[in-house]
Amino acid sequence: MGTKRYCPILYKTILIALLCLVSLGISAQRRSSKQKQPVVTKVDSTQIALNQSQGAPVAPFRDTLFLIHGSIGSFTVQQRAAAINEKIQQLEEYVLYSPDSLRLEEFNDQINIVYEDGRYQHPRIIVSIDTLQAQIYGRSKTDLAQSYLHLIISAIDKEQYDNSWKRKGIQALTIILIIVAEYFFIRLIQYLYRRLRIVVRKLQHKKIKGFLGIIDAEKEVQIIFALLRLIRFLIIATALGAGLLLIFKLFPYTTSLSDQLIDYIVAPLKKIGLSIKNYMPNLFTILIIIVIFRYIKKFLRSITDKITEGKITFKGFYPDWAKPTYNIVTGILLVFTFILIFPYLPESDSQVFQGVSVFVGLIISLGSTSVIGNLIAGLVITYMRPFRMGDRVKMDDTTGTIIEKTALVTRVRTAKNEIITIPNSSVMNTKTVNYTFSANQYGLILFSTVTIGYEVPWRQVHELLLKVAYKTENLNRKQKPFIMQTALNDFYVEYQLNVYTKDANKMNDIYSDLRKNIQDVFNEAGIEIRSSHYNVNTIYNMPEPYERPPYGAHKEDQHS
């Protein structure tokens, strides 16, 4: 009984275990079958062709009309484009060509552009537009074929017009007009250039007065002339280049060359224009700094003019210091302005720009040693005030009037109208006698020496010399002349007549007048003016106003 009771339970247990094993095996098999099953996707051959297709240009007459994509049979896309070019060129050369003979024709899955007339037995296919070509441009085949048809007709018509005699006549006439226009334009530029040179010459010494004492008026005029010549050259070169480009543009075979040359010119200009556009904020900053500098300069200029005119005075500051001080302060402001502007200059932070700046500074410092020395000497001379413009001075063996003082040199005009240029460093290293300053402050003493024999009383000589002084013009009558006896030689006494003058520029005239009057006065008095080694006897029958002297008339040689 017990055995029979347990048998069904055992059977049921074994059956359940077998069912579980079977279910586990089935699920494992399903999982393995899912992992090993390949993924199959549908592939669009047209999409693959779209991704891999590269177009070949159709350009029968230099300009590209459109692009051809995809191969047909053994014909590559390049071969197709070459064949289309040849067919279109043959149509253009065909004498009986008619654009109405070009039409669209649908064949299988393509739309063909064909040409049909009596020359060909069957319509000749020019271009075939398939599905690939249409899908690349996102248009229908009919629409794309119609567009290609219009492009081909327009290209053929344009090429035939360019090669026509009418077109060639227009081209020749246009060339003549361009040459004539260039001729008259260049003549106009030459005329304006000559007129501007005349205007610049008229402004010399009026508005063109030099630059900071470093560049004189003549040099500044020459610089302006050089700039005018450069501008004239650039304008004429631009006009000739523009005329040449227009002539190239007239001919189909040189149109591409003209476009290329224009691109060479326009592309840099566009780049420059874009750079200027991006640089505008910095440019406005620089302009504001320059405007401020100019107004400060104008203010300082007005103060300088008033100091020069004596309307504003400062104790210990002479009016003739005003202009040099203005130049120094302006130079310092200019350097300060450049320091402010420098960071805003294009490429100022580049190593090339900095290297060039250092190199230029080094060259200037090494090559301008003497120039800097003269500049410093000119500055020192300005504030030492050894002379002023118009003063009569003596520097070593040079005597004359100061006619120009610059930062580098001083120019003196002698009594013989010789213009002598002396570097300021030489002026610093030599002694300077200022006759004008002495004449204005104390009265310049001019003297002349005469030698009279011992037989003539000295009091008489003094009276005669004073008479000479009163007869001489351009002397200062407020300061009395005086006579000094400077030597007692073996045969004569040496007298020195000293007179005062306030006009140093007439020194030579006064000296000449003194000597003439000495001769006249002493001759009238019958007194002989003795030389250093000779005693010349007078002649009894000497005509008037000469009279026989009271002393003996004999000739005596007194060589020593």
XYZ file of C-alpha atoms in Angstrom:
560
model
C 0.000 0.000 0.000
C 2.755 2.344 0.978
C 4.691 1.605 -2.164
C 1.762 2.200 -4.423
C 0.961 5.450 -2.573
C 4.392 6.951 -3.268
C 4.724 5.948 -6.966
C 2.323 8.565 -8.424
C 4.052 11.306 -6.419
C 7.468 10.228 -7.758
C 6.165 10.112 -11.293
C 4.700 13.573 -10.974
C 7.947 14.956 -9.578
C 10.043 13.478 -12.389
C 7.579 14.787 -15.004
C 7.693 18.334 -13.577
C 11.535 18.240 -13.571
C 11.635 17.099 -17.192
C 9.213 19.861 -18.195
C 11.416 22.477 -16.487
C 14.551 21.187 -18.214
C 12.786 21.203 -21.579
C 11.573 24.792 -21.072
C 15.058 25.970 -20.053
C 16.588 24.347 -23.128
C 14.058 25.955 -25.423
C 14.621 29.427 -23.974
C 18.423 29.042 -24.238
C 18.093 27.945 -27.839
C 15.924 30.962 -28.585
C 18.497 33.299 -27.042
C 21.362 31.739 -29.017
C 19.385 31.903 -32.223
C 18.671 35.609 -31.638
C 22.385 36.377 -31.113
C 23.517 34.573 -34.263
C 20.781 35.921 -36.552
C 22.324 38.574 -39.058
C 20.758 42.046 -39.387
C 19.471 42.649 -42.894
C 18.712 46.259 -44.057
C 17.443 47.538 -47.319
C 19.987 49.636 -49.290
C 18.977 52.359 -51.777
C 21.400 52.226 -54.708
C 20.373 55.750 -55.749
C 21.349 57.105 -52.301
C 24.768 55.421 -52.570
C 25.287 57.053 -55.989
C 24.294 60.417 -54.545
C 26.903 60.126 -51.823
C 29.676 58.987 -54.126
C 28.932 61.144 -57.208
C 31.266 63.971 -58.135
C 30.316 66.388 -60.862
C 32.318 67.197 -63.995
C 31.957 70.720 -65.424
C 30.384 71.332 -68.810
C 32.252 74.404 -70.163
C 32.261 74.509 -73.962
C 33.072 78.236 -74.129
C 35.348 78.861 -71.098
C 32.487 79.469 -68.633
C 30.931 76.487 -66.803
C 27.267 75.967 -67.701
C 26.425 73.130 -65.300
C 27.814 69.928 -63.763
C 27.236 66.360 -64.940
C 26.978 63.591 -62.314
C 27.147 59.848 -62.621
C 28.476 57.467 -65.231
C 26.492 55.753 -68.006
C 27.731 52.320 -68.924
C 31.455 52.470 -69.613
C 31.412 56.284 -69.972
C 32.853 58.024 -66.932
C 31.487 61.381 -65.816
C 34.541 63.162 -67.280
C 34.052 61.473 -70.651
C 30.389 62.456 -70.624
C 31.267 66.110 -69.912
C 33.889 66.149 -72.705
C 31.402 64.675 -75.199
C 28.757 67.258 -74.245
C 31.299 70.076 -74.676
C 32.197 68.832 -78.145
C 28.557 68.555 -79.236
C 27.712 72.095 -78.047
C 30.787 73.493 -79.813
C 29.753 71.746 -83.038
C 26.302 73.321 -82.767
C 27.851 76.794 -82.348
C 29.997 76.261 -85.462
C 27.070 74.863 -87.501
C 26.102 77.514 -90.081
C 22.434 76.486 -90.183
C 22.098 76.269 -86.405
C 18.679 77.221 -85.073
C 17.831 77.336 -81.361
C 14.298 76.110 -82.198
C 15.782 72.773 -83.240
C 16.816 72.069 -79.651
C 14.075 70.315 -77.711
C 13.408 67.896 -74.879
C 12.664 64.221 -75.525
C 11.779 61.600 -72.915
C 13.326 58.152 -73.354
C 12.901 55.330 -70.831
C 13.770 56.841 -67.428
C 15.678 59.817 -68.879
C 14.960 63.151 -70.463
C 17.294 64.006 -73.341
C 18.099 67.375 -74.838
C 18.275 66.664 -78.562
C 18.983 68.636 -81.718
C 17.004 67.731 -84.822
C 17.221 69.138 -88.361
C 18.112 67.959 -91.875
C 21.789 67.540 -91.021
C 21.172 64.459 -88.914
C 18.987 61.458 -89.864
C 17.938 60.977 -86.230
C 17.728 63.489 -83.378
C 21.172 63.929 -81.876
C 21.326 63.644 -78.101
C 23.231 66.527 -76.504
C 22.629 65.884 -72.782
C 20.786 63.186 -70.857
C 19.214 63.968 -67.452
C 18.521 60.932 -65.299
C 17.051 60.446 -61.808
C 20.461 60.765 -60.129
C 21.090 64.164 -61.731
C 17.664 65.438 -60.678
C 17.905 64.163 -57.098
C 21.311 65.815 -56.562
C 19.780 69.231 -57.233
C 16.433 68.436 -55.625
C 14.470 69.195 -58.767
C 12.357 67.257 -61.216
C 13.978 65.881 -64.339
C 11.798 68.007 -66.624
C 12.538 71.216 -64.719
C 16.283 70.512 -64.644
C 16.342 69.585 -68.352
C 14.486 72.798 -69.246
C 17.068 74.800 -67.246
C 19.973 73.072 -69.042
C 18.291 73.743 -72.420
C 18.102 77.509 -71.723
C 21.750 77.539 -70.570
C 22.937 75.821 -73.732
C 20.935 78.126 -76.043
C 22.164 81.252 -74.172
C 25.798 80.075 -74.293
C 25.647 79.379 -78.038
C 23.951 82.721 -78.788
C 26.525 84.616 -76.686
C 29.481 82.857 -78.325
C 28.109 83.558 -81.822
C 27.559 87.201 -80.897
C 31.102 87.505 -79.514
C 32.515 86.151 -82.761
C 30.383 88.336 -85.033
C 31.739 91.272 -87.053
C 29.360 93.644 -85.304
C 30.833 92.660 -81.987
C 34.361 93.124 -83.318
C 33.510 96.592 -84.605
C 32.107 97.589 -81.223
C 35.232 96.218 -79.576
C 37.505 98.243 -81.848
C 35.495 101.427 -81.256
C 35.521 100.841 -77.508
C 39.300 100.363 -77.533
C 39.718 103.663 -79.381
C 37.467 105.437 -76.879
C 39.404 103.957 -73.936
C 42.739 105.077 -75.404
C 41.423 108.601 -76.069
C 39.962 108.824 -72.562
C 43.245 107.629 -71.047
C 45.160 110.258 -73.037
C 43.004 113.177 -71.912
C 42.882 111.905 -68.334
C 46.687 111.753 -68.162
C 46.890 115.253 -69.663
C 44.499 116.473 -66.945
C 46.587 114.863 -64.203
C 49.743 116.483 -65.598
C 48.033 119.876 -65.680
C 46.791 119.542 -62.080
C 50.268 118.436 -60.980
C 51.862 121.552 -62.478
C 49.226 123.810 -60.899
C 49.776 122.251 -57.485
C 53.530 122.812 -57.782
C 52.885 126.513 -58.450
C 50.536 126.728 -55.440
C 53.114 125.062 -53.189
C 55.793 127.516 -54.345
C 53.500 130.447 -53.550
C 52.866 129.076 -50.041
C 56.587 128.737 -49.323
C 57.695 130.989 -46.435
C 54.019 131.857 -45.806
C 52.384 128.665 -44.573
C 55.226 126.312 -45.392
C 57.933 127.374 -42.946
C 59.668 124.111 -42.082
C 59.081 121.474 -39.420
C 60.214 121.984 -35.819
C 63.411 123.633 -36.981
C 64.718 120.292 -38.255
C 63.450 120.612 -41.829
C 63.660 124.040 -43.448
C 61.044 125.471 -45.799
C 62.886 124.494 -48.995
C 63.330 120.917 -47.835
C 59.670 120.693 -46.870
C 58.709 121.956 -50.333
C 60.882 119.261 -51.920
C 59.196 116.612 -49.760
C 55.761 117.881 -50.851
C 56.885 117.758 -54.491
C 58.034 114.162 -54.004
C 54.642 113.223 -52.532
C 52.868 114.916 -55.435
C 55.004 112.956 -57.908
C 54.167 109.720 -56.084
C 50.437 110.497 -56.107
C 50.613 111.401 -59.801
C 52.364 108.113 -60.573
C 49.813 106.076 -58.595
C 46.846 107.786 -60.287
C 48.278 107.355 -63.791
C 49.271 103.728 -63.103
C 45.776 103.006 -61.764
C 44.161 104.620 -64.806
C 46.346 102.658 -67.224
C 45.660 99.431 -65.345
C 41.920 100.070 -65.372
C 42.010 100.782 -69.113
C 43.971 97.598 -69.764
C 41.478 95.555 -67.731
C 38.576 97.062 -69.684
C 40.260 96.130 -72.967
C 40.813 92.558 -71.714
C 37.165 92.442 -70.689
C 36.075 93.141 -74.254
C 37.437 89.872 -75.659
C 36.042 86.490 -74.639
C 39.414 84.775 -74.613
C 40.911 87.387 -72.213
C 37.836 87.861 -70.028
C 39.039 85.231 -67.585
C 42.457 86.925 -67.453
C 40.760 90.248 -66.749
C 38.661 88.683 -64.001
C 41.744 87.094 -62.511
C 43.658 90.380 -62.527
C 40.680 92.181 -60.991
C 40.532 89.494 -58.338
C 44.225 90.035 -57.615
C 43.431 93.703 -56.993
C 40.025 93.410 -55.365
C 40.858 90.530 -53.024
C 43.593 92.469 -51.151
C 41.351 95.553 -51.117
C 38.524 93.508 -49.612
C 40.938 92.143 -47.052
C 42.160 95.635 -46.268
C 38.586 96.894 -46.044
C 37.658 94.099 -43.657
C 40.749 94.833 -41.585
C 39.814 98.511 -41.466
C 36.278 97.626 -40.420
C 37.568 95.473 -37.593
C 40.092 98.156 -36.689
C 37.526 100.985 -36.479
C 37.183 100.970 -32.630
C 40.948 101.359 -32.203
C 41.004 103.944 -34.985
C 38.392 106.068 -33.208
C 40.451 105.870 -30.017
C 43.543 107.064 -31.909
C 41.576 109.904 -33.520
C 40.311 111.084 -30.127
C 43.879 111.101 -28.756
C 45.090 113.062 -31.807
C 42.262 115.613 -31.503
C 43.085 116.181 -27.828
C 46.768 116.600 -28.732
C 45.940 119.141 -31.435
C 43.808 121.267 -29.105
C 46.523 121.221 -26.449
C 49.015 122.244 -29.130
C 46.786 125.131 -30.238
C 46.452 126.329 -26.650
C 50.224 126.242 -26.156
C 50.681 128.037 -29.480
C 48.421 130.899 -28.401
C 50.330 131.239 -25.096
C 53.619 131.211 -27.033
C 52.470 133.972 -29.387
C 51.378 136.167 -26.477
C 54.703 135.661 -24.687
C 56.586 136.487 -27.891
C 54.544 139.662 -28.358
C 55.110 140.662 -24.737
C 51.431 140.444 -23.725
C 52.291 137.788 -21.135
C 55.506 138.065 -19.130
C 57.215 135.786 -16.627
C 60.072 136.914 -14.457
C 63.350 135.475 -15.741
C 61.714 134.101 -18.899
C 62.776 135.953 -22.042
C 60.379 136.329 -24.995
C 62.833 134.710 -27.402
C 62.653 131.537 -25.302
C 58.958 131.140 -26.062
C 59.212 129.473 -29.477
C 62.036 127.006 -28.617
C 60.242 126.075 -25.389
C 57.061 125.553 -27.393
C 58.937 123.248 -29.777
C 60.379 121.252 -26.860
C 57.029 120.898 -25.091
C 55.351 119.978 -28.391
C 58.002 117.307 -28.989
C 57.443 115.854 -25.522
C 53.686 115.843 -26.084
C 54.221 114.169 -29.446
C 56.257 111.396 -27.821
C 53.650 111.007 -25.072
C 50.879 110.860 -27.701
C 52.763 108.178 -29.612
C 53.133 106.146 -26.407
C 49.355 106.349 -25.915
C 48.636 105.448 -29.540
C 51.197 102.631 -29.849
C 49.088 99.868 -28.196
C 46.234 100.615 -30.615
C 48.358 100.300 -33.746
C 47.760 97.172 -35.863
C 50.115 94.299 -35.042
C 51.810 96.427 -32.378
C 52.085 93.381 -30.111
C 53.724 91.196 -32.766
C 57.361 90.256 -32.348
C 58.154 91.387 -35.901
C 56.811 94.888 -35.233
C 58.696 95.130 -31.950
C 61.888 93.827 -33.539
C 61.689 96.370 -36.364
C 61.057 99.153 -33.835
C 64.127 98.170 -31.828
C 66.236 97.914 -35.005
C 65.143 101.352 -36.245
C 65.834 102.858 -32.824
C 69.297 101.297 -32.778
C 70.117 102.578 -36.277
C 68.947 106.092 -35.359
C 70.936 106.110 -32.109
C 74.132 104.890 -33.804
C 73.864 107.002 -36.948
C 72.803 110.305 -35.391
C 75.511 110.916 -32.791
C 76.638 114.197 -34.364
C 73.029 115.164 -35.072
C 72.058 114.632 -31.433
C 75.136 116.611 -30.373
C 74.090 119.521 -32.574
C 70.499 119.310 -31.313
C 71.618 119.449 -27.687
C 74.043 122.274 -28.484
C 71.237 124.177 -30.222
C 69.031 123.723 -27.158
C 71.783 124.963 -24.835
C 72.510 127.948 -27.095
C 68.837 128.871 -27.048
C 68.740 129.193 -23.273
C 72.271 130.631 -22.957
C 71.200 133.468 -25.283
C 74.686 134.325 -26.599
C 72.990 135.985 -29.571
C 69.628 136.565 -31.193
C 68.372 136.884 -34.725
C 69.849 139.962 -36.406
C 72.718 140.330 -33.918
C 76.174 141.170 -35.205
C 78.636 138.699 -33.762
C 82.140 137.397 -34.122
C 82.887 133.661 -33.881
C 86.591 132.945 -34.179
C 87.516 134.492 -37.539
C 83.904 134.903 -38.731
C 82.180 138.265 -38.265
C 78.683 138.901 -39.493
C 74.948 139.075 -38.788
C 72.888 136.134 -37.505
C 70.265 135.387 -40.164
C 69.058 131.933 -39.080
C 69.068 129.761 -35.991
C 67.916 126.145 -36.260
C 68.142 123.127 -34.022
C 71.238 121.946 -35.897
C 73.100 124.940 -37.366
C 73.514 128.708 -37.161
C 73.882 130.810 -40.312
C 75.837 134.074 -40.449
C 75.946 136.655 -43.265
C 79.254 138.543 -43.483
C 79.786 142.100 -44.695
C 80.588 140.624 -48.137
C 77.192 138.834 -48.215
C 78.813 135.457 -47.647
C 76.482 132.983 -45.950
C 78.472 130.859 -43.499
C 76.845 127.805 -41.870
C 78.260 126.843 -38.494
C 77.173 123.645 -36.661
C 75.779 124.378 -33.227
C 78.355 122.098 -31.609
C 81.095 124.327 -33.078
C 79.289 127.412 -31.799
C 79.288 125.872 -28.314
C 83.020 125.188 -28.457
C 84.115 128.642 -29.599
C 84.016 132.088 -28.026
C 81.350 134.448 -29.309
C 81.562 138.249 -29.295
C 78.108 139.861 -29.496
C 78.526 143.419 -30.789
C 74.773 144.116 -30.865
C 74.246 143.226 -27.214
C 77.204 145.410 -26.171
C 75.928 148.308 -28.271
C 72.409 148.134 -26.815
C 73.436 147.655 -23.216
C 76.573 149.777 -22.825
C 77.301 151.388 -26.157
C 79.789 149.667 -28.399
C 83.235 151.310 -28.422
C 84.921 151.559 -31.799
C 88.473 152.841 -32.006
C 90.974 153.958 -34.584
C 94.734 154.410 -34.037
C 96.920 157.158 -35.548
C 100.631 157.877 -35.138
C 101.775 161.497 -34.941
C 105.286 162.857 -34.537
C 106.615 164.228 -31.267
C 106.840 167.763 -32.693
C 103.011 168.041 -32.650
C 101.572 168.871 -29.189
C 99.393 166.117 -27.868
C 96.641 168.581 -26.886
C 96.333 169.641 -30.544
C 96.118 166.009 -31.596
C 93.346 165.438 -29.049
C 91.371 168.397 -30.361
C 91.712 167.181 -33.935
C 90.644 163.643 -33.019
C 87.600 164.958 -31.161
C 86.759 166.983 -34.258
C 86.976 163.750 -36.252
C 84.554 162.120 -33.817
C 81.993 164.917 -34.132
C 82.184 164.823 -37.940
C 81.518 161.058 -38.048
C 77.887 159.919 -38.380
C 76.008 157.030 -36.682
C 77.700 157.656 -33.320
C 75.992 157.948 -29.945
C 76.238 161.647 -29.022
C 75.150 161.009 -25.447
C 78.385 159.155 -24.735
C 81.419 161.400 -25.274
C 84.358 160.118 -27.279
C 87.741 159.902 -25.617
C 91.369 159.649 -26.694
C 94.075 157.469 -25.256
C 97.808 157.573 -25.928
C 98.704 153.921 -26.176
C 102.417 154.037 -27.010
C 105.491 156.299 -27.190
C 107.509 154.856 -30.034
C 110.898 155.950 -31.327
C 109.643 158.385 -33.943
C 105.962 159.005 -33.137
C 103.277 158.880 -30.509
C 100.397 156.412 -30.916
C 96.943 157.927 -30.283
C 93.705 155.939 -30.050
C 90.338 157.588 -30.765
C 87.413 155.803 -29.022
C 83.798 156.506 -29.962
C 80.417 155.014 -28.957
C 77.683 153.651 -31.170
C 74.317 151.985 -30.646
C 74.166 150.473 -34.134
C 76.529 147.510 -34.330
C 75.429 146.655 -37.861
C 77.111 149.855 -39.140
C 80.500 149.079 -37.665
C 82.212 148.887 -41.038
C 80.681 152.177 -42.222
C 81.715 153.937 -38.995
C 85.268 152.633 -39.231
C 85.506 153.801 -42.828
C 84.109 157.235 -41.956
C 86.498 157.592 -39.026
C 89.534 156.896 -41.192
C 88.371 159.241 -43.936
C 87.710 162.036 -41.456
C 91.080 161.502 -39.758
C 92.823 161.986 -43.107
C 90.796 165.100 -43.932
C 91.113 166.783 -40.529
C 94.833 166.189 -40.137
C 95.545 167.193 -43.714
C 93.593 170.415 -43.175
C 95.686 171.043 -40.059
C 98.894 170.330 -41.969
C 99.901 167.508 -39.661
C 101.545 164.417 -41.067
C 100.207 160.993 -40.091
C 103.329 158.923 -39.744
C 103.737 155.298 -40.735
C 105.649 152.793 -38.722
C 108.961 153.119 -40.515
C 108.842 156.121 -42.863
C 108.709 159.878 -42.468
C 107.354 161.268 -45.723
C 108.298 164.960 -46.369
C 105.594 167.265 -47.679
C 105.997 169.081 -51.044
C 106.105 172.848 -51.163
C 103.856 173.272 -54.150
C 101.149 170.875 -52.832
C 97.783 172.161 -54.084
C 95.099 173.351 -51.711
C 93.839 172.537 -49.184
C 97.306 171.245 -48.251
C 99.699 173.890 -46.802
C 103.394 173.851 -46.001
C 103.864 172.473 -42.537
C 105.722 174.578 -40.027
C 108.310 171.927 -39.428
C 111.305 171.319 -41.740
C 110.853 169.941 -45.207
C 113.415 167.251 -45.718
C 113.319 163.648 -46.757
C 114.698 161.170 -44.328
C 114.741 157.426 -44.499
C 114.207 155.910 -41.078
C 114.492 152.197 -41.585
C 114.942 150.438 -38.288
